[in-house]
PDB file of C-alpha atoms in Angstrom:
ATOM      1  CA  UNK A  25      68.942  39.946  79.004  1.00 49.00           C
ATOM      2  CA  UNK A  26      72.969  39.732  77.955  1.00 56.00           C
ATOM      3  CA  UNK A  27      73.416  41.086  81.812  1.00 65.00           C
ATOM      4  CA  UNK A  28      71.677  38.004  83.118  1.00 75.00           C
ATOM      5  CA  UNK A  29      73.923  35.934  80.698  1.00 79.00           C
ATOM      6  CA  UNK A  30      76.943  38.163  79.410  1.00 77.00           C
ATOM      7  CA  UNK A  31      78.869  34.972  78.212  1.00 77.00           C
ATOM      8  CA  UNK A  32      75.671  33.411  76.460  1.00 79.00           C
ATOM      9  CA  UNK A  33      75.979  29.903  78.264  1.00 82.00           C
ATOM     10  CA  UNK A  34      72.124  29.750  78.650  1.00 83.00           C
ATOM     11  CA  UNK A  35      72.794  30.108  82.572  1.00 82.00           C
ATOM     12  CA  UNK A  36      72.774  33.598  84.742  1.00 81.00           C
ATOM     13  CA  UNK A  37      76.134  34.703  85.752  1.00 80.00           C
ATOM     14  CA  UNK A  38      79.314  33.987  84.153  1.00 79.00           C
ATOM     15  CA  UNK A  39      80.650  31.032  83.682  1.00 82.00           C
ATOM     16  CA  UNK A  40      84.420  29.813  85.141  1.00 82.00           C
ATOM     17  CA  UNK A  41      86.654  31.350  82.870  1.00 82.00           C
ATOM     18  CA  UNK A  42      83.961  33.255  80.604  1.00 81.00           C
ATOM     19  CA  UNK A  43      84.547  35.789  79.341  1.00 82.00           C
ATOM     20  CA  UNK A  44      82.263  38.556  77.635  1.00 79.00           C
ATOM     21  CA  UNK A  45      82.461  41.942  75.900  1.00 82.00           C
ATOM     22  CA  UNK A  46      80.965  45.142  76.402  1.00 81.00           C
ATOM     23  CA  UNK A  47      80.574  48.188  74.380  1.00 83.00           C
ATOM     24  CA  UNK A  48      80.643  51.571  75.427  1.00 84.00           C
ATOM     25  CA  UNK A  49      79.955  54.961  73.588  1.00 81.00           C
ATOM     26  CA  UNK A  50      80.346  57.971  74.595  1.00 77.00           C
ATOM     27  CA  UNK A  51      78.853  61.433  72.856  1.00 73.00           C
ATOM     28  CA  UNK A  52      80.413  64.453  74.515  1.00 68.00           C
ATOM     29  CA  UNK A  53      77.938  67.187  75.806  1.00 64.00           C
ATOM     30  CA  UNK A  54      80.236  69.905  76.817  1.00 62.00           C
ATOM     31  CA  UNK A  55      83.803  70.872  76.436  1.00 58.00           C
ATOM     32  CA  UNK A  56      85.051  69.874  79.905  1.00 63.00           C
ATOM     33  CA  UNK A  57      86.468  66.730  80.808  1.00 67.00           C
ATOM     34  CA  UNK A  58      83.812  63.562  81.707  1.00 74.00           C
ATOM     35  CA  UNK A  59      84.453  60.772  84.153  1.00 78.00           C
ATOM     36  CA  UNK A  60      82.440  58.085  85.008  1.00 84.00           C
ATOM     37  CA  UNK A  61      82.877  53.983  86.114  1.00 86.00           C
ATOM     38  CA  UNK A  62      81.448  50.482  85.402  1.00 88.00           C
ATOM     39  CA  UNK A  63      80.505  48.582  88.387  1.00 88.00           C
ATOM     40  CA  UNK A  64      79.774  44.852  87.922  1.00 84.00           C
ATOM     41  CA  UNK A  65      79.181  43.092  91.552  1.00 84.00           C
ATOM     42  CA  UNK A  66      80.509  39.711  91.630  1.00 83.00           C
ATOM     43  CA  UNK A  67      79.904  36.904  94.196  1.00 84.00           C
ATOM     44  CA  UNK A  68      83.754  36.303  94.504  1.00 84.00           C
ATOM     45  CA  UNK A  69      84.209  36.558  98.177  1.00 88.00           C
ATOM     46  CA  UNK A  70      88.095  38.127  97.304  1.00 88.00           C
ATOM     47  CA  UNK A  71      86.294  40.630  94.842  1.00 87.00           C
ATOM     48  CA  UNK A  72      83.001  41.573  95.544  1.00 88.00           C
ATOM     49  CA  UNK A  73      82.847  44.393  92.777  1.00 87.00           C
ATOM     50  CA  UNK A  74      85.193  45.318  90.158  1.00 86.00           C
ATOM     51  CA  UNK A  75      85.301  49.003  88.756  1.00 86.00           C
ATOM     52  CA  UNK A  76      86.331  49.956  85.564  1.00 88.00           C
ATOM     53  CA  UNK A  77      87.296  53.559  85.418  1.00 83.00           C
ATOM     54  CA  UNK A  78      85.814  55.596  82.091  1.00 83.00           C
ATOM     55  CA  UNK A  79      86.719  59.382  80.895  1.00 75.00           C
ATOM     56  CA  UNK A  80      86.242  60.818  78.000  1.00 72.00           C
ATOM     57  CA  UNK A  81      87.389  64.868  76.259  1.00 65.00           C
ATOM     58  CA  UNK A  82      91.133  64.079  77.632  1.00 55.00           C
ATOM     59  CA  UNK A  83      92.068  64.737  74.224  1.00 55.00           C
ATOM     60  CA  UNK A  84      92.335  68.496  73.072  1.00 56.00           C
ATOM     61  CA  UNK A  85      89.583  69.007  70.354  1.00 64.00           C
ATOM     62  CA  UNK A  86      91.214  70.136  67.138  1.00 79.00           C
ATOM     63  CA  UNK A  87      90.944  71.330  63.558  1.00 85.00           C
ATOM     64  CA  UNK A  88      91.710  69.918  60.222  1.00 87.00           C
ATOM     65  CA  UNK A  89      91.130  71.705  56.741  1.00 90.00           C
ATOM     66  CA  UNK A  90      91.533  69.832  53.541  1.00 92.00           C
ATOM     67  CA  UNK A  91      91.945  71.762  50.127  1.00 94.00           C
ATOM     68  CA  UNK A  92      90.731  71.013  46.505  1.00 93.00           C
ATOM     69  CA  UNK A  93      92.695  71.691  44.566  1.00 91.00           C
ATOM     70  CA  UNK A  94      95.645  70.079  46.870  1.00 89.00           C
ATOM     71  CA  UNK A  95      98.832  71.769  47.120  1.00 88.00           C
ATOM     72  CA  UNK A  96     102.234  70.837  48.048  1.00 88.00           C
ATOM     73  CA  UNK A  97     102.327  74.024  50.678  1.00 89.00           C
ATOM     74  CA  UNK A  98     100.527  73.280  54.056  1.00 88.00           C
ATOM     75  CA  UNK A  99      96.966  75.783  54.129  1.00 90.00           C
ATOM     76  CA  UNK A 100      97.598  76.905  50.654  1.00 93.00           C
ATOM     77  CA  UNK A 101      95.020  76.935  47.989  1.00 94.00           C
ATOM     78  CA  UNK A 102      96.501  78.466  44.518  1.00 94.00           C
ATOM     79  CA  UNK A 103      93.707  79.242  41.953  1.00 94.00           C
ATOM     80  CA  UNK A 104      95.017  79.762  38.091  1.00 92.00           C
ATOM     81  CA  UNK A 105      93.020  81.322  35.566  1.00 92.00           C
ATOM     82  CA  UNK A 106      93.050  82.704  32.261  1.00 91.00           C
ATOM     83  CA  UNK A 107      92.530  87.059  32.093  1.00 90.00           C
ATOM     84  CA  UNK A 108      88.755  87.062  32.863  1.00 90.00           C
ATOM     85  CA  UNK A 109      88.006  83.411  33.776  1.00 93.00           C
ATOM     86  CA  UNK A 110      86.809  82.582  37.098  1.00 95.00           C
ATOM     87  CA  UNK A 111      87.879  79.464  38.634  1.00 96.00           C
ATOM     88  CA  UNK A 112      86.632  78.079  41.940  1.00 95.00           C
ATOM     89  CA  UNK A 113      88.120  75.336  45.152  1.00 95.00           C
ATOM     90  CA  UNK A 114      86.744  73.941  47.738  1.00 94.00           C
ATOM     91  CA  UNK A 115      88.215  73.764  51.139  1.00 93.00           C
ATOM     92  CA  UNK A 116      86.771  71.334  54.259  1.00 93.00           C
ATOM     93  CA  UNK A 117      87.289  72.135  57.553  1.00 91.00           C
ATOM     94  CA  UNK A 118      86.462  68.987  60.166  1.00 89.00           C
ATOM     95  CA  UNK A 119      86.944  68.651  63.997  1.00 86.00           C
ATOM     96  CA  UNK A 120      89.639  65.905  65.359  1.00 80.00           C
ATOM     97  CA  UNK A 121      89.465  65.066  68.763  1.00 70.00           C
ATOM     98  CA  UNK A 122      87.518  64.270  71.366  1.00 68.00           C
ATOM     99  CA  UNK A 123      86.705  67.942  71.814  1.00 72.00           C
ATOM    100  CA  UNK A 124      83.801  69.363  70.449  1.00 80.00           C
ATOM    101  CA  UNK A 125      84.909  72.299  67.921  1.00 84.00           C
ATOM    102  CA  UNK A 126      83.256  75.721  68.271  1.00 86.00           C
ATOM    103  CA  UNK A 127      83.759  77.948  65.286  1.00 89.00           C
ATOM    104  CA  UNK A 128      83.143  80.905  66.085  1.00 90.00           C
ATOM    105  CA  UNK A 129      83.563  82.473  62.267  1.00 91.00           C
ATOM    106  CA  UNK A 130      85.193  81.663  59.292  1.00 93.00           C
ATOM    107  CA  UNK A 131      85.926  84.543  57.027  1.00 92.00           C
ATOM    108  CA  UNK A 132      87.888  86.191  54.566  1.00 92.00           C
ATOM    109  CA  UNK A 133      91.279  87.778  56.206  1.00 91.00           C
ATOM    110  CA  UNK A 134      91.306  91.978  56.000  1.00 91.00           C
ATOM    111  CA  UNK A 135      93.205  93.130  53.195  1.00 92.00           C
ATOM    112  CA  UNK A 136      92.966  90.082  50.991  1.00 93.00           C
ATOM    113  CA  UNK A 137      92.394  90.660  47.090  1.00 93.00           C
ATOM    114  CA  UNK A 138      89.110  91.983  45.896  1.00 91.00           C
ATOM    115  CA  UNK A 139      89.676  89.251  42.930  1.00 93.00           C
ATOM    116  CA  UNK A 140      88.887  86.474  45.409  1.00 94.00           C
ATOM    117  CA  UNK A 141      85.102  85.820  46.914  1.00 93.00           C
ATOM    118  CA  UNK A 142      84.538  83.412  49.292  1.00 89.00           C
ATOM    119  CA  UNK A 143      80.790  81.922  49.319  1.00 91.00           C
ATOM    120  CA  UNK A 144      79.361  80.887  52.792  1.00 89.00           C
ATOM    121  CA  UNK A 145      76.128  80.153  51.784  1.00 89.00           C
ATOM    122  CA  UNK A 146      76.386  76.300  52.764  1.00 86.00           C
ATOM    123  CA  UNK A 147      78.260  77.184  56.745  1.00 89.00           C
ATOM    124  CA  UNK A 148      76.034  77.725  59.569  1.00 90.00           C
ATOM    125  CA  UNK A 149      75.407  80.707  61.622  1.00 90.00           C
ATOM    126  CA  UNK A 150      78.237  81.120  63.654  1.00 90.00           C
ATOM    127  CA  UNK A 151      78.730  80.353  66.100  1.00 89.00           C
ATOM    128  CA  UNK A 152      78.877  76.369  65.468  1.00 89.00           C
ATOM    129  CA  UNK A 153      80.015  73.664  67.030  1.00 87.00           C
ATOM    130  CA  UNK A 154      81.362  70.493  64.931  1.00 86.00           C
ATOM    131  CA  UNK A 155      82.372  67.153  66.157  1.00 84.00           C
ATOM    132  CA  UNK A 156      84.284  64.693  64.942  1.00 80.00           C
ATOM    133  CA  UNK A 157      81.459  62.453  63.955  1.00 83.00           C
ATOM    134  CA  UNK A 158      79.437  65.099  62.293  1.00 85.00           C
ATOM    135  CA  UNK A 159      80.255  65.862  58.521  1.00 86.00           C
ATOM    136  CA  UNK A 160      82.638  68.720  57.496  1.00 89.00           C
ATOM    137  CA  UNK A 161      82.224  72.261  56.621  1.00 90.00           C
ATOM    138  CA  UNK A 162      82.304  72.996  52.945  1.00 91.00           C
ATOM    139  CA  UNK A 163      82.951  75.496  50.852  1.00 90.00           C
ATOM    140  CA  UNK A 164      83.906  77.674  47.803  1.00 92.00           C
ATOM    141  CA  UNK A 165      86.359  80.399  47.479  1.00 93.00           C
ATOM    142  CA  UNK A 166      86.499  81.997  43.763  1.00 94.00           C
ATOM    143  CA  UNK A 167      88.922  83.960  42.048  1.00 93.00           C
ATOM    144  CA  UNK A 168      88.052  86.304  38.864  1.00 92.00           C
ATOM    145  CA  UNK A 169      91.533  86.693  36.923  1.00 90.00           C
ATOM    146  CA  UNK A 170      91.359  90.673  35.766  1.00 89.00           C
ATOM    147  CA  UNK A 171      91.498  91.542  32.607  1.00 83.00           C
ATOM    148  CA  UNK A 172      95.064  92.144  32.508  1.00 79.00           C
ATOM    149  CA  UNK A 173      96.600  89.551  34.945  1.00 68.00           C
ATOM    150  CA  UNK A 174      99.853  91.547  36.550  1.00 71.00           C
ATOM    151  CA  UNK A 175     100.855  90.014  39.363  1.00 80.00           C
ATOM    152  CA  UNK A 176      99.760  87.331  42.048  1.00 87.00           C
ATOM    153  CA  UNK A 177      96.636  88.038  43.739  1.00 90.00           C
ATOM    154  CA  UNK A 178      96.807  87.154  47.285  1.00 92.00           C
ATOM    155  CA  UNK A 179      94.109  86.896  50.584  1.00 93.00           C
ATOM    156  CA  UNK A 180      93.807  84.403  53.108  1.00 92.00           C
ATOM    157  CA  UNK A 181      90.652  82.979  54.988  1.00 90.00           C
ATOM    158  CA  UNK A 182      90.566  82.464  58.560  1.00 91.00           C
ATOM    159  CA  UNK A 183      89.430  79.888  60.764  1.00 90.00           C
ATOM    160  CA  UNK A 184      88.712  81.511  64.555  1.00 89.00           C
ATOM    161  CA  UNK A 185      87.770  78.351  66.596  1.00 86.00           C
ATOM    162  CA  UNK A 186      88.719  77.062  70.058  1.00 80.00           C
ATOM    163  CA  UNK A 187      91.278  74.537  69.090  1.00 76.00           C
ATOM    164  CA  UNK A 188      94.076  74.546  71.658  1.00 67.00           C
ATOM    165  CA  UNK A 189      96.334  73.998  68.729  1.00 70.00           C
ATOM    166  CA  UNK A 190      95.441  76.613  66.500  1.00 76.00           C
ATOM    167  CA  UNK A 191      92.589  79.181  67.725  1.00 79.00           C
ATOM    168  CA  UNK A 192      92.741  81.304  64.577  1.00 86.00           C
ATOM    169  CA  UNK A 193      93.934  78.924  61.545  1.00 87.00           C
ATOM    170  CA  UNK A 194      94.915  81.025  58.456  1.00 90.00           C
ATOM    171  CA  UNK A 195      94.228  79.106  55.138  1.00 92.00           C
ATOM    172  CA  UNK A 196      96.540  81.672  52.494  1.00 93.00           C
ATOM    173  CA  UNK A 197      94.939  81.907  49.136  1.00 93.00           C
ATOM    174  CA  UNK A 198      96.685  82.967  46.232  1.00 92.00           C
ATOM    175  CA  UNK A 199      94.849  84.040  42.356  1.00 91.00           C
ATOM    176  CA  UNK A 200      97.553  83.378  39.825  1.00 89.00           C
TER     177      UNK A 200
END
């Protein structure tokens, strides 16, 4: 019906000078670039049909991460504990863009301390793909202070996803 009467005048058509609005949304099925048009036909004998060009995934996808505790270092999470207390964080990762994200695993980095776990019991099977109108991916990395605390205790997760800006984001982790 708001096709027959876009500028809700009661009559079909648009009026002199109306004006009207339309909305259009656009959910991204596949990583490639998307291009489309609106076509409205007019009975102006000058301009019989106006076309509005669309496109959509021009925009890179990308990833964010968000740490809790915060830190003043970028994609640093430090975890303090007391000998033999275990203290946990949480770290969000979210797509930005207009680019679906694929992760295609998110892991504890080779070589990081055996005093940090990392629990991935609430991520997906990987691979995933995230968008950036889906909610994040959450979760919890521990560290277990030893007994005798000697010396910083560091390990790093990574992020390996297809983000043109950053296809294998390290997130450093560090048990004080």
């Amino acid at each position: 019906d708001s096709f027959l009467d876009p500028d809700g005048d009661g009559t079909p058509g648009l009026a002199a000078g109306g004006t009207f609005e339309l909305e259009v949304t656009y959910t991204p099925s596949r990583e490639t670039a998307d291009r489309s048009e609106i076509v409205f036909d007019t009975n102006d004998p000058e301009v019989r049909e106006v076309r509005i060009p669309l496109q959509g995934n021009t925009v890179p996808g990308c990833v964010e991460v968000s740490l809790d505790p915060p830190s003043e270092i970028e994609n640093r999470m430090e975890l303090i504990a007391d000998p033999g207390e275990t203290v946990s964080g949480r770290i969000t990762v979210s797509a930005c863009g207009a680019n679906p994200l694929v992760i295609d695993l998110i892991r504890m980095r080779p070589g990081s301390s055996q005093a940090l776990t990392f629990d991935d019991s609430d991520l997906p099977n990987f691979p995933a793909t995230l968008t950036a109108i889906e909610l994040p991916y959450e979760f919890t990395v521990s560290y277990t202070a030893p007994a005798e605390v000697l010396d910083q205790y560091p390990g790093a997760l990574q992020v390996l996803n297809n983000s043109t800006t950053d296809h294998s984001l390290g997130i450093e982790v560090v048990g004080i």
